[in-house]
Tab-separated table of C-alpha atoms in Angstrom:
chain	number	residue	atom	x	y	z
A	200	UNK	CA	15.468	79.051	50.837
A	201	UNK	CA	17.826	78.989	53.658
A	202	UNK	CA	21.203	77.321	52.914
A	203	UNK	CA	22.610	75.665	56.105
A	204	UNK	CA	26.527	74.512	55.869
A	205	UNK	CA	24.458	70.878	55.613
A	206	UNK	CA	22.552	71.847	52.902
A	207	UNK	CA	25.159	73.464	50.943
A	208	UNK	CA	27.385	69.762	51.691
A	209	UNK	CA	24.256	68.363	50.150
A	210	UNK	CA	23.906	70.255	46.676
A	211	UNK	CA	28.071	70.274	46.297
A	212	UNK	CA	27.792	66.293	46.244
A	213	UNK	CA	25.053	66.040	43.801
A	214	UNK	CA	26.902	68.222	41.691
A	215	UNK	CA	29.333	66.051	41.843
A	216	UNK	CA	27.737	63.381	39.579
A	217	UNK	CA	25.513	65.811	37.287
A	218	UNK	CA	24.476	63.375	34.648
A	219	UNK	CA	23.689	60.117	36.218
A	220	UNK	CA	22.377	61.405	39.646
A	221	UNK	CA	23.233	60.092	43.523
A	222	UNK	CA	21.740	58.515	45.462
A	223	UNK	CA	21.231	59.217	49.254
A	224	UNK	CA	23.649	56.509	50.202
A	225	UNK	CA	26.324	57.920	47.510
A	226	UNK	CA	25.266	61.658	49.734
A	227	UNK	CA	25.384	60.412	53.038
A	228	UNK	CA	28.657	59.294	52.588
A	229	UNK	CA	30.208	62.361	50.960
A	230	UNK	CA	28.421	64.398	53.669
A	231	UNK	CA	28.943	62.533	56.813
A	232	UNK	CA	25.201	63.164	57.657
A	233	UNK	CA	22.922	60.684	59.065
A	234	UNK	CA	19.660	59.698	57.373
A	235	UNK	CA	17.674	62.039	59.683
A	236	UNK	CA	19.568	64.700	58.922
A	237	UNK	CA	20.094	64.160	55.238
A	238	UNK	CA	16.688	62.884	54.005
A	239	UNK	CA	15.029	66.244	55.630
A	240	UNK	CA	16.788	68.030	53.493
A	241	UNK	CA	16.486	66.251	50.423
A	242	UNK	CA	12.763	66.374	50.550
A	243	UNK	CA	12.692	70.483	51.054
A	244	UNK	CA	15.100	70.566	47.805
A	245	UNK	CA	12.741	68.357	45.974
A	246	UNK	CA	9.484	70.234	47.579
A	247	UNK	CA	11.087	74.151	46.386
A	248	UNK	CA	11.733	72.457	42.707
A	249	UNK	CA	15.997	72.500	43.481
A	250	UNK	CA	16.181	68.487	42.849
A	251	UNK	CA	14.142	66.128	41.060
A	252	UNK	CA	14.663	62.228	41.983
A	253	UNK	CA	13.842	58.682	40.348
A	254	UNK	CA	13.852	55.352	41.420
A	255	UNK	CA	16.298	53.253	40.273
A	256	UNK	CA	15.158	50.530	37.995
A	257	UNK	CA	15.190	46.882	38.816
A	258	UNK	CA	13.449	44.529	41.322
A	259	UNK	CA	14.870	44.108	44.913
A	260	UNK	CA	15.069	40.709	44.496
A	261	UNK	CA	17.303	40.604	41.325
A	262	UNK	CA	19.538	43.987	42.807
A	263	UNK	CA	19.644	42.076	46.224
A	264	UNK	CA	18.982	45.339	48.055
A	265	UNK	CA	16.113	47.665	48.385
A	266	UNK	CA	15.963	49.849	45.365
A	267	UNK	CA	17.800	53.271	45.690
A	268	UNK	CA	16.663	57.114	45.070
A	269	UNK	CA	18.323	58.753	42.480
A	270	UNK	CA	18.494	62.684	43.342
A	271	UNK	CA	19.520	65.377	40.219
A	272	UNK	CA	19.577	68.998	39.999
A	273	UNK	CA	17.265	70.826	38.283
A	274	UNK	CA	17.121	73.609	36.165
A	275	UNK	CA	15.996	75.932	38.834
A	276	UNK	CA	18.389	74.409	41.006
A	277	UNK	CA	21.456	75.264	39.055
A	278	UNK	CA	19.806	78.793	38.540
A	279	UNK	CA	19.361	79.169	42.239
A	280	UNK	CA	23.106	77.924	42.761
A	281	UNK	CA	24.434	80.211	40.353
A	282	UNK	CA	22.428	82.948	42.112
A	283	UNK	CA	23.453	82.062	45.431
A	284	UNK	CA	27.533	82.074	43.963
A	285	UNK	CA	26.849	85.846	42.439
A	286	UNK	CA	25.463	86.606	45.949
A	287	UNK	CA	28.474	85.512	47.611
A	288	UNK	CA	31.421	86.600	45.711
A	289	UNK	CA	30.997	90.497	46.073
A	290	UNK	CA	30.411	90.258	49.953
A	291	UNK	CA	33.202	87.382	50.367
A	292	UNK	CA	35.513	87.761	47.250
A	293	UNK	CA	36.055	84.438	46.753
A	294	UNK	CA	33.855	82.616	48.468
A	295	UNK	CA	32.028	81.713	45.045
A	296	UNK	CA	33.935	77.925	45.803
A	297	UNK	CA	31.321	76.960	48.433
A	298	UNK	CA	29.313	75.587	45.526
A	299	UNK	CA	31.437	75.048	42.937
């Protein structure tokens, strides 16, 4: 998978907040990026198996907003970060902080 400077923005803030999730309101404001930029990309992290994602629970009505998308990393994810880190550092010493 190709990791675009968005992209990368995208995984560092869901690593962020590892064990409850975020969702793409929580992202778009750590990012700066606009739904149509940041939903595109959530959905080709999802489709390659990188995030999984839940709905949060509740009824509109009673949460008096439109129920939110919870995104996580998965296991493959976190493999594929860590893999992407060890790819770095040797070429950019320590670059190994873009995703950490």
């Amino acid at each position: 998978m190709r990791l675009t400077t968005q992209t990368v923005n995208v995984i560092k803030a869901i690593m962020n907040r590892p064990a409850r999730g975020v969702s793409g309101v929580e992202i778009s404001k750590d990012t700066k990026l606009a739904s149509g930029s940041l939903y595109p990309i959530l959905m080709r992290l999802e489709k390659a198996g990188w995030l999984s994602s839940e709905w949060e629970a509740g009824d509109p009505a009673e949460l008096g907003r439109p129920r939110r998308r919870f995104y996580r990393l998965t296991a493959l994810g976190q493999r594929e970060v860590n893999a992407f880190r060890e790819a770095l550092t040797p070429n950019f010493g320590g670059a190994a902080w873009v995703l950490s």
